[in-house]
XYZ file of C-alpha atoms in Angstrom:
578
model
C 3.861 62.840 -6.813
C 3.706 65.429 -9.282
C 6.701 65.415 -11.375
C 8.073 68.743 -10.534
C 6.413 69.172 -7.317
C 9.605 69.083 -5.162
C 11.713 71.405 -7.187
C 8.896 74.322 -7.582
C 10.710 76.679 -5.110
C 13.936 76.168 -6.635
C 12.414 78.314 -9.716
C 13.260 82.039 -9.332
C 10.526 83.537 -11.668
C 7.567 83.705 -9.876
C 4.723 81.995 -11.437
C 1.173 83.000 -11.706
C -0.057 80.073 -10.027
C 1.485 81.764 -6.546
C -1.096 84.109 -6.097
C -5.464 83.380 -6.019
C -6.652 85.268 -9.794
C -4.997 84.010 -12.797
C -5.872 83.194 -15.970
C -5.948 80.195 -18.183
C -4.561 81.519 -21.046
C -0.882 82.781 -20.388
C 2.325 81.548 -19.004
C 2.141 84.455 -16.641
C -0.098 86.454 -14.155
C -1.279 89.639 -16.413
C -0.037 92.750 -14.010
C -2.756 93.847 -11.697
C -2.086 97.200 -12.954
C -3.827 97.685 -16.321
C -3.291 99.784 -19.324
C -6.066 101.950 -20.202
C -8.361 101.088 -23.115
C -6.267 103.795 -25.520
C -3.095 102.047 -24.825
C -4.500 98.850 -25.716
C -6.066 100.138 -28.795
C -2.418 102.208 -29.299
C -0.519 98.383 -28.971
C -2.690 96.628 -31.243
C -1.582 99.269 -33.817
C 2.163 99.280 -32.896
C 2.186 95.196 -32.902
C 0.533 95.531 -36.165
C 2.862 97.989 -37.954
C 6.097 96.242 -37.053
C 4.364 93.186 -38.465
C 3.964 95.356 -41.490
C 7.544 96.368 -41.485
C 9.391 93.218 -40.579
C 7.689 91.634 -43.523
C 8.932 94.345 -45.724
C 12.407 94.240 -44.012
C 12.615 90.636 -44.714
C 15.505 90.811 -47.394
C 17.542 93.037 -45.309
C 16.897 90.567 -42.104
C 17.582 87.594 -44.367
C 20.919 89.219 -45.972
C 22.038 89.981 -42.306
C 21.362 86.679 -39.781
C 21.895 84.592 -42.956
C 18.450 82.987 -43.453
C 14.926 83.289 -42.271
C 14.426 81.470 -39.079
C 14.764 83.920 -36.305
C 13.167 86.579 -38.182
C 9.960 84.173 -38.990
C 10.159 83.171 -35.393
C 9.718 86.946 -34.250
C 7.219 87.605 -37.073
C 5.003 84.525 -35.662
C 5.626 85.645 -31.989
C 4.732 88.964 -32.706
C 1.212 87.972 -34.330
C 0.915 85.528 -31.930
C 1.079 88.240 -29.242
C -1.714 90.468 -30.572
C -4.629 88.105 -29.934
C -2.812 86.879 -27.155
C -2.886 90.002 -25.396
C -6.608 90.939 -26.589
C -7.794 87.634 -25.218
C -5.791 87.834 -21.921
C -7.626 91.016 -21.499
C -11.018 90.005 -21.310
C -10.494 86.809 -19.869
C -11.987 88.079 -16.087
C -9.918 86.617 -13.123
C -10.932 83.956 -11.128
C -9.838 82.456 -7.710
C -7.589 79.585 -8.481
C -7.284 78.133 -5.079
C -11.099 77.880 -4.909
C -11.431 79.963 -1.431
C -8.142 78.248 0.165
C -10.108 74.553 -0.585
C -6.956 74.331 -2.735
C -3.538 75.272 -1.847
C -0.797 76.808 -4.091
C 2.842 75.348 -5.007
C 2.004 72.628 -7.599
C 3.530 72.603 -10.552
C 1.393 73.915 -12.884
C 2.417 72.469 -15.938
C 2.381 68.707 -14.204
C -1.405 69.206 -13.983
C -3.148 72.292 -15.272
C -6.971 71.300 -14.149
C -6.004 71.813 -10.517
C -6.079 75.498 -11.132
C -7.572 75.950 -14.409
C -10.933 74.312 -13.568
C -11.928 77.259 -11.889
C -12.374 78.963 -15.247
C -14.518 75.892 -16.703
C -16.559 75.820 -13.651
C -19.184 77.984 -12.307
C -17.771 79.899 -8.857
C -18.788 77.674 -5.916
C -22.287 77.579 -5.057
C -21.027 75.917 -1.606
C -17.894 77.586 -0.408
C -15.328 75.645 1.730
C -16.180 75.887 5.431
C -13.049 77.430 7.716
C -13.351 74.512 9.739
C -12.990 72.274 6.861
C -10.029 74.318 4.965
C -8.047 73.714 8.689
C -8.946 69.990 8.641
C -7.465 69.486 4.777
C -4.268 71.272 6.054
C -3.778 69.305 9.002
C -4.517 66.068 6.097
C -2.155 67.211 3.993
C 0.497 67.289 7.070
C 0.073 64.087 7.719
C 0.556 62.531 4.290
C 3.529 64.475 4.150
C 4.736 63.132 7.142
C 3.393 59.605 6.910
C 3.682 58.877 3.429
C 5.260 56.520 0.747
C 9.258 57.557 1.479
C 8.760 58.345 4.848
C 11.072 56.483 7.701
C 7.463 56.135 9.421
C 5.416 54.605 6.490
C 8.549 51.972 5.943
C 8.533 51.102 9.753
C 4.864 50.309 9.174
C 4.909 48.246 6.321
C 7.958 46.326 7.935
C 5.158 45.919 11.267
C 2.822 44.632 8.524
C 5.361 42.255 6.520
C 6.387 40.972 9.625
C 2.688 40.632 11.255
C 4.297 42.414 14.658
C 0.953 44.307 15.796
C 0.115 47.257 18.066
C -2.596 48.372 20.761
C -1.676 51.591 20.225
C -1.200 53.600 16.931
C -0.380 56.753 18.977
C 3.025 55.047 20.272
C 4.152 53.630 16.814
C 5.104 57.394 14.898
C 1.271 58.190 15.377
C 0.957 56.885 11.646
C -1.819 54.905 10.741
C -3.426 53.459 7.370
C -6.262 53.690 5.580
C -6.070 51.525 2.333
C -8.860 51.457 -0.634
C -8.816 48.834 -2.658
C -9.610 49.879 -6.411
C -12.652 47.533 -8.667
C -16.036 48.140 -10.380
C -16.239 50.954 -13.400
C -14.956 54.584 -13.282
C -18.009 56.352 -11.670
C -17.952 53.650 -8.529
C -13.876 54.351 -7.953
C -14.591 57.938 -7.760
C -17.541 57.664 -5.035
C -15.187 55.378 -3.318
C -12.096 57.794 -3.471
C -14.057 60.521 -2.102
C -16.024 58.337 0.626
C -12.301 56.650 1.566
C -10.417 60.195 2.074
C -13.764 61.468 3.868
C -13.563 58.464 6.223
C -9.409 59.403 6.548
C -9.966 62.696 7.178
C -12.774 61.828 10.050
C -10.282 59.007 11.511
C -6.983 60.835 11.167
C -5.522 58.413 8.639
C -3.087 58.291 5.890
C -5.471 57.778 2.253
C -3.469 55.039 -0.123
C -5.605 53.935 -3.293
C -4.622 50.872 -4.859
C -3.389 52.006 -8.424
C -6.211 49.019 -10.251
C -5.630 46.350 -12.708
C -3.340 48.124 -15.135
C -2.186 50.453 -12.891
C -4.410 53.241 -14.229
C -4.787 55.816 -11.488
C -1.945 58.151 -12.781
C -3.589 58.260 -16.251
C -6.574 59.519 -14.734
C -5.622 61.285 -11.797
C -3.248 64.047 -10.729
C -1.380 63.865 -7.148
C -4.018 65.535 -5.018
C -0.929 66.247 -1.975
C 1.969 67.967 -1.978
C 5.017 66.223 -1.767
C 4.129 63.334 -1.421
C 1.943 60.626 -3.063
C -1.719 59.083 -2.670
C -0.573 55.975 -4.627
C -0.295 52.436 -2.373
C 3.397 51.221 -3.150
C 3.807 48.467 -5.874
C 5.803 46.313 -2.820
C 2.874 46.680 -0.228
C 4.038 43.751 1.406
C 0.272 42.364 2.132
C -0.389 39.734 -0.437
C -3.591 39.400 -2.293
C -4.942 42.194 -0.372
C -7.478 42.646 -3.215
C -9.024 39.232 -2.903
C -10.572 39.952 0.601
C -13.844 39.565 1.036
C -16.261 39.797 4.109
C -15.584 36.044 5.630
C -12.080 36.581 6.064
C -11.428 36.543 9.908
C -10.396 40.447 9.676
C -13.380 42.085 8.485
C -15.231 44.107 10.831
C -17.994 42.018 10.908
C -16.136 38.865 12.197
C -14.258 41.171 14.345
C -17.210 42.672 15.884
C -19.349 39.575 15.929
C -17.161 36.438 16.632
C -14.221 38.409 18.641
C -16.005 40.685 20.464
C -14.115 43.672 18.765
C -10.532 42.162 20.038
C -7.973 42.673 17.768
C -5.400 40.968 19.718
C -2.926 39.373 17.093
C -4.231 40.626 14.009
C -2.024 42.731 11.552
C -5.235 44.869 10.185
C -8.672 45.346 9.813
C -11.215 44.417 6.569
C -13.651 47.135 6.213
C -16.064 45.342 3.424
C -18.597 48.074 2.524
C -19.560 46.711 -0.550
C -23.055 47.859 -1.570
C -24.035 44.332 -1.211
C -22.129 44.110 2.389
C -24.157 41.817 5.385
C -25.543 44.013 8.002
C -22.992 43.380 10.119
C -19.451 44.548 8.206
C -22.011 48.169 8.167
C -21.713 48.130 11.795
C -18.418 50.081 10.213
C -20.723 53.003 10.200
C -21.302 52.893 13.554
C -17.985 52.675 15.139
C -16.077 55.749 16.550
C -12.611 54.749 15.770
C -12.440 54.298 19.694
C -13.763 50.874 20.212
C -11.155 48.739 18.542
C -10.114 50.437 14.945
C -7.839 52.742 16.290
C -5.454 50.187 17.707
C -5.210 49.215 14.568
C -1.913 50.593 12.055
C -4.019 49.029 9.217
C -7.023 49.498 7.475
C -8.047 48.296 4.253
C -11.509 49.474 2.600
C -13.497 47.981 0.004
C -16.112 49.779 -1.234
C -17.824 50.660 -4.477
C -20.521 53.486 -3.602
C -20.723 56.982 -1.360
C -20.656 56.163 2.519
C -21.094 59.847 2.918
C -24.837 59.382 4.337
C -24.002 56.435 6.334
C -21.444 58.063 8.559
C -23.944 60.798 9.478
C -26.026 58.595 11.571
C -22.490 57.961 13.424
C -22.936 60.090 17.000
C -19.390 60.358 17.147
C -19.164 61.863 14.140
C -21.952 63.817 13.477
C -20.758 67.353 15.105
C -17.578 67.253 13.346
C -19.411 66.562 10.137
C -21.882 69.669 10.871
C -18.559 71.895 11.028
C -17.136 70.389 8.019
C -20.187 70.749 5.820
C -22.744 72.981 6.974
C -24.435 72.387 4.597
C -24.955 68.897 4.089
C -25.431 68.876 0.445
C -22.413 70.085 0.122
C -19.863 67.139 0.355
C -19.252 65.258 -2.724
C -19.480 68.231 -4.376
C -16.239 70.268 -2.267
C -14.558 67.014 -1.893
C -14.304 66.058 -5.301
C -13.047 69.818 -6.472
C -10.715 69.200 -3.810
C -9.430 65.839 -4.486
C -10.056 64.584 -8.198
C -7.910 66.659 -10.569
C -7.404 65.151 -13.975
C -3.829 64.632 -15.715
C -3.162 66.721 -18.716
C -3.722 64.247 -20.980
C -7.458 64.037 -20.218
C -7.720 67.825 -19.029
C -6.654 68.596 -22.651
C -9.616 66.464 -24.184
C -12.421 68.354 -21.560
C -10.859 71.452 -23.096
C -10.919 71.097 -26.575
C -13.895 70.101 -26.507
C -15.813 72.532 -24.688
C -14.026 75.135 -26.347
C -14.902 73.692 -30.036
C -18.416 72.979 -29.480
C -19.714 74.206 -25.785
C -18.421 77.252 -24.810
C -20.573 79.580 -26.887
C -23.682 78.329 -26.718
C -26.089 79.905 -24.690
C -27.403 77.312 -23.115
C -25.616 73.889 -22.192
C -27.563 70.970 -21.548
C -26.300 67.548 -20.712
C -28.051 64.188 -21.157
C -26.461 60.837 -19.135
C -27.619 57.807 -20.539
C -27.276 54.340 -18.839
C -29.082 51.821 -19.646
C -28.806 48.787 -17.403
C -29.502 45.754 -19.974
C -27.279 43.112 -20.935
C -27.822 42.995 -24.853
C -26.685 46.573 -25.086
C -29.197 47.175 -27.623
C -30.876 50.386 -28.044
C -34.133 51.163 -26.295
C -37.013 53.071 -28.174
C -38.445 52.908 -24.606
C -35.278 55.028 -22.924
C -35.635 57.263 -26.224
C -39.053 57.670 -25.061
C -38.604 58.580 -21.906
C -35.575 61.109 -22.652
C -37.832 62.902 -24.767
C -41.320 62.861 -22.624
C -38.974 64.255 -19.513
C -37.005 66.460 -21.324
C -40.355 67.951 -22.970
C -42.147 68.247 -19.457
C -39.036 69.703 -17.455
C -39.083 72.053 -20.668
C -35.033 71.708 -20.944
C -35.702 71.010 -24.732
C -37.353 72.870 -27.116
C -40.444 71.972 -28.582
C -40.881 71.136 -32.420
C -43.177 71.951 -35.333
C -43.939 70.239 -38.555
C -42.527 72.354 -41.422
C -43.742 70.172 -44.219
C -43.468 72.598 -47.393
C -43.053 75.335 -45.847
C -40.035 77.950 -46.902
C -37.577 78.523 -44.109
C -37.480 82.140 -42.848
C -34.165 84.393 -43.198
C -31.594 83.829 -40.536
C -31.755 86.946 -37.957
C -28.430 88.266 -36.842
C -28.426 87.949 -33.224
C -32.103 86.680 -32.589
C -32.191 83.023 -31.902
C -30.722 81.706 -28.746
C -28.890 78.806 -29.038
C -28.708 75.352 -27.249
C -25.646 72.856 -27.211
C -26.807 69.248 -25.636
C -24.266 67.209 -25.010
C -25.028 63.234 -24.905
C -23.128 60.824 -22.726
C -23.277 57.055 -23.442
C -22.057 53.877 -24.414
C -24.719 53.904 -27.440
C -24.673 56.697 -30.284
C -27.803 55.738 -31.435
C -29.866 57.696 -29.180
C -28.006 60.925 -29.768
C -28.549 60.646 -33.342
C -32.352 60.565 -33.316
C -32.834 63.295 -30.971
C -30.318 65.135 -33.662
C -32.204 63.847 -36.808
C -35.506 65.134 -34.615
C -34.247 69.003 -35.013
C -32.646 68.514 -38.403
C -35.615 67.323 -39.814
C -37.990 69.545 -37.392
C -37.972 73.569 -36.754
C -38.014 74.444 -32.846
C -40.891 76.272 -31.935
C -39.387 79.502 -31.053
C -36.551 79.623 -33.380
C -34.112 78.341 -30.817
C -31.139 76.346 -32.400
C -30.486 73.330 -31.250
C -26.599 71.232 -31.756
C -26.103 67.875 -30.593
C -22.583 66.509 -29.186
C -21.655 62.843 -28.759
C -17.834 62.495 -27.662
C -18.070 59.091 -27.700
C -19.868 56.065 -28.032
C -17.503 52.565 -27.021
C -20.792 50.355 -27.353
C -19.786 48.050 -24.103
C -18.336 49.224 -20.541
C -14.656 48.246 -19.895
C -12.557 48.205 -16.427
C -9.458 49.510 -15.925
C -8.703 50.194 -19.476
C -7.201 52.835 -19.777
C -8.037 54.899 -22.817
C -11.669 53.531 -21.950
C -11.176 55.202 -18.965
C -9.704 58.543 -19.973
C -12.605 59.035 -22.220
C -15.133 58.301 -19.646
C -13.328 60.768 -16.975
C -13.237 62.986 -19.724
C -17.101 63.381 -20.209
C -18.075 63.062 -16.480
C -16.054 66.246 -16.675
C -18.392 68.050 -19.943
C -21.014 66.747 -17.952
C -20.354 69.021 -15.161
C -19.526 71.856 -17.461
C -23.316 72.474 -18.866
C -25.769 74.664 -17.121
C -28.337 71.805 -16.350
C -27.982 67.986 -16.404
C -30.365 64.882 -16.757
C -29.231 61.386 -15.499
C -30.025 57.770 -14.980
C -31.464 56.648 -12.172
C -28.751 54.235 -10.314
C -25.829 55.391 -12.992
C -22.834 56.069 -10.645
C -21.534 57.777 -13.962
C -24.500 60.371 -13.478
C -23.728 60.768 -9.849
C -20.214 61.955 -10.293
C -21.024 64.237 -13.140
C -24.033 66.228 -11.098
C -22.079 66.281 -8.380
C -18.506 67.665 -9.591
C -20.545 70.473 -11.312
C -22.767 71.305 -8.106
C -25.685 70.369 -10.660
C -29.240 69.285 -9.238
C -30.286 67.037 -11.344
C -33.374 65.767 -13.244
C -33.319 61.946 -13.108
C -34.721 59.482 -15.622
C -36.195 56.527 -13.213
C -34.806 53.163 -14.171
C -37.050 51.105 -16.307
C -37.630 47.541 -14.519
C -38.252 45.896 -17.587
C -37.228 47.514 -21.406
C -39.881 46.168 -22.957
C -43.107 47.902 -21.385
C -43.805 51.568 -21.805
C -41.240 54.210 -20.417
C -41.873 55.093 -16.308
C -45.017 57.823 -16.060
C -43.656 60.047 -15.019
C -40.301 59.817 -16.654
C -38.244 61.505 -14.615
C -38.145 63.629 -11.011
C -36.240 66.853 -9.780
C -33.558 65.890 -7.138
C -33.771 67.083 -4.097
C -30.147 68.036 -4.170
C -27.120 67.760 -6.011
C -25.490 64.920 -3.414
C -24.883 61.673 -5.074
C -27.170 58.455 -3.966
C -25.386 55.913 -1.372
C -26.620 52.476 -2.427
C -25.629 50.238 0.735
C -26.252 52.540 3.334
C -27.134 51.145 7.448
C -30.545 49.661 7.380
C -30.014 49.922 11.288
C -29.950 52.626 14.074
C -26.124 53.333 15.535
C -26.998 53.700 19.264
C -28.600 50.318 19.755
C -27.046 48.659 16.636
C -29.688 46.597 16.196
C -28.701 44.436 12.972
C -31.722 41.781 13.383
C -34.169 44.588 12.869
C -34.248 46.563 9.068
C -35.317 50.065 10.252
C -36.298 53.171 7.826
C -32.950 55.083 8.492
C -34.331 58.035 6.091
C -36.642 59.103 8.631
C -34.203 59.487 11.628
C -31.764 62.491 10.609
C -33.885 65.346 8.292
C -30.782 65.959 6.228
C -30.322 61.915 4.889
C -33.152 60.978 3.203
C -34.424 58.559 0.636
C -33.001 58.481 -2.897
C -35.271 59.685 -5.881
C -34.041 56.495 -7.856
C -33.778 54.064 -5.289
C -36.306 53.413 -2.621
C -33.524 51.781 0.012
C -30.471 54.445 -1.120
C -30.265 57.458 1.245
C -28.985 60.399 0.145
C -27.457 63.857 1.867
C -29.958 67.079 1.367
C -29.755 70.577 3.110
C -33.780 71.146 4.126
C -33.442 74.740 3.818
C -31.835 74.511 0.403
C -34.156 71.698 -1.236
C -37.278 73.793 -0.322
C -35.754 76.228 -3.136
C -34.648 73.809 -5.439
């Protein structure tokens, strides 16, 4: 839980965070009552001549307190205040709580991106349906109720420790579990974290995530409920929960297949959805939480993709679904805003950065680059490819030779300028599409910077300053106006997504060596992320013999661009405009 979370009413000055328009840049909410443009102009010039005289009073000031440090204090404070005040000004007001997606009371200062972001961040291009704003507060109510700390959650656990078991959730605190077990790289967990609290939300469970190897989930993430915590207890008292895979006799697929869907005796249930999961542990896609999961207090979820797509084919879930997202290409993107707030630490690296090198360009462009090949060697091929797509899509400017030829004189205010940011493991491709404008003038005069955050040569999990970087540039990434990514790259997913982005992505070479994919890249149909393990079967008959082509039977889940079995989410309407 937030640090301060529980003693925010206890603070009698109200803060600015209470009410929807804020601003980034002050301690306070700036009075909704303005001064005219003459009074501002008429402070400037006060703040300025008391500058003037406090310096010149400085003897007397010293001779009287003694020394210089409150007067130097009130010197910097004053100066401080001028551009303070000027900036505050123009800064327009945005709506914090993201259309009541969000809700107010945090502590501010225990995680400023939960209401800051909305500055960074375009306004939502998908607002928050009513329906789905009254399902997170219900959530919310029942992590608050059934929670880490809670008489009900330690009842539970003792039912677990113990392996006493239930028929009936309803008649044991009407608490029950839904546990994710954290693995695979940074862009996976967050698919997962978003597909897990989806599947929660649909099934009227309590979300706990497994803090990883390291315990790294509180560097990266900020409480996402009030009051209480998302965090699985360090004394969950089921032992090497994280070693389950889909033979043990709990999984679904046993459950289903070799009990019949009888529970009887067992303490919880194994959902494997693994991308690489047997047909039958998918059959989780199918169930409606009536069959046999909800006499269950226990669930435990592994998975390391988006099951968003899969649980639309679900016919018992499929009208709620249509009144929490009506528009279907809609849910990564509103449940990430909603749930994946960064801590300060890594907040304050998004910001700084953008604000040093993004924020006045007039055009931001990010590149993801993933390249899937063990000797994590640089590709001329993937160069290739980045430049014939970005070329095509025209979201670079074209280059002409300049051999001896005198650059013109710089044009106040002419040439538009482009900041690309790069995102990869390798630096090396970054610094030949740099060298290519240093050494080459852009056709129309355009300017052209390159940023590179970082470069850590080789993917690490659950490290956590590996980590914090990563999280930090999914983030940029969802900052620029338009965004290329790697076909397959869960890292790309997250970024397009968390920025509402529709993407342009680079198809996945098969083999590095041959020629670059022709063409090199494809507009997405929409801005959903791709769900690589999706049902290959139909719910009603269930059918798990017989592969079907599932991206034909709903017309808003349809194949991925990048992966012929993936199935993605896409609003019809929408992608006809895209």
């Amino acid at each position: 839980m937030d640090a301060d979370a529980r003693s925010t009413e206890a603070i009698d000055e109200p803060s600015w965070l209470e009410i929807e328009e804020a601003s980034p840049f002050t301690a306070k909410k700036t009075d909704k009552t303005t001064a005219s443009s003459d009074f501002r102009r008429w402070s400037s010039v006060v703040n300025a001549t008391l500058v003037v005289l406090i310096m010149t009073m400085t003897p007397v000031l010293f001779f009287l307190s003694g020394g210089l440090t409150s007067p130097s204090v009130w010197i910097k404070s004053t100066i401080a205040s001028i551009g303070t005040s000027q900036t505050t000004q123009k800064e327009p007001k945005r709506d914090v709580l993201v259309g009541g997606l969000l809700v107010p009371g945090f502590d501010e200062q225990s995680c400023a991106s939960r209401y800051q972001a909305a500055y960074y961040h375009k306004n939502m291009t998908r607002p928050a349906s009513p329906h789905l704003i009254k399902r997170l507060r219900e959530q919310e109510a029942l992590q608050l109720r059934c929670g880490p700390g809670t008489e009900p959650y330690t009842r539970a656990s003792e039912r677990l420790k113990s392996g006493q078991t239930t028929n009936d959730t309803d008649s044991v605190d009407g608490c029950s579990y839904l546990v994710l077990i954290s693995y695979r790289g940074l862009g996976n967990r967050m698919l997962a974290m978003a597909s897990a609290f989806l599947y929660a939300l649909l099934t009227n469970r309590v979300l706990l995530v497994d803090t990883g190897y390291g315990n790294t989930l509180a560097d990266l993430f900020c409480e996402p409920f009030l009051g209480t915590t998302w965090a699985l207890p360090h004394d969950f008292p089921l032992e090497n929960f994280k070693e389950l895979g889909e033979d043990a006799p709990e999984s679904y697929g046993n459950v289903f297949v070799n009990r019949s869907g009888s529970v009887t005796g067992l303490r919880f249930v194994y959902l494997h959805l693994d991308h690489a999961a047997s047909p039958a542990n998918r059959l989780v896609y199918c169930d409606d939480h009536r069959e046999f999961l909800h006499k269950v207090q226990w669930a435990i979820i592994r998975t390391d993709q988006y099951m968003a797509p899969g649980l639309f084919f679900n016919p018992a879930y499929q009208e709620e679904l249509s009144r929490l997202f009506p528009k279907k290409d809609s849910v990564f993107y509103t449940l990430s805003r909603y749930l994946l707030h960064p801590t300060n630490d890594i907040w304050g690296m998004v910001t700084r950065y953008y604000n040093s090198y993004l924020r006045n360009a007039d055009e931001r462009l990010g590149i993801q680059i993933r390249v899937f090949d063990d000797s994590d060697k640089p590709s001329q091929q993937v160069l290739d490819q980045i430049l014939a797509c970005t070329s095509q899509e025209h979201l670079l400017p074209g280059v002409v030779s300049t051999s001896g030829v005198a650059p013109a004189l710089p044009t106040a205010g002419v040439s538009q300028s482009m900041a690309v940011l790069v995102t990869g493991l390798s630096s090396w491709y970054h610094d030949n599409i740099r060298e290519m404008y240093w050494k080459s003038a852009t056709i129309d005069g355009e300017v052209v910077s390159l940023y590179q955050p970082s470069h850590e040569e080789h993917q690490l999990w659950f490290h956590s300053k590996h980590d914090m970087k990563a999280l930090a540039e999914i983030y940029l990434l969802s900052l620029t106006d338009k965004i290329v990514t790697s076909g397959w790259s869960t890292f790309g997913y997250v970024g397009q997504g968390l920025g509402g982005h529709t993407p342009w992505i680079l198809f996945r070479p098969m083999n590095y060596s041959e020629p670059a994919p022709d063409p090199p890249c494809t507009k997405a149909m929409s801005m959903e992320p791709c769900s690589h393990g999706a049902p290959s079967f139909e719910c009603t008959r269930k059918d798990i013999s017989t592969n079907l082509d599932t991206g034909v039977l709903l017309p808003h889940v349809r194949p991925c661009e990048d992966m012929s079995w993936g199935l993605k989410l896409t609003d019809p309407a929408i992608e006809k405009k895209v």
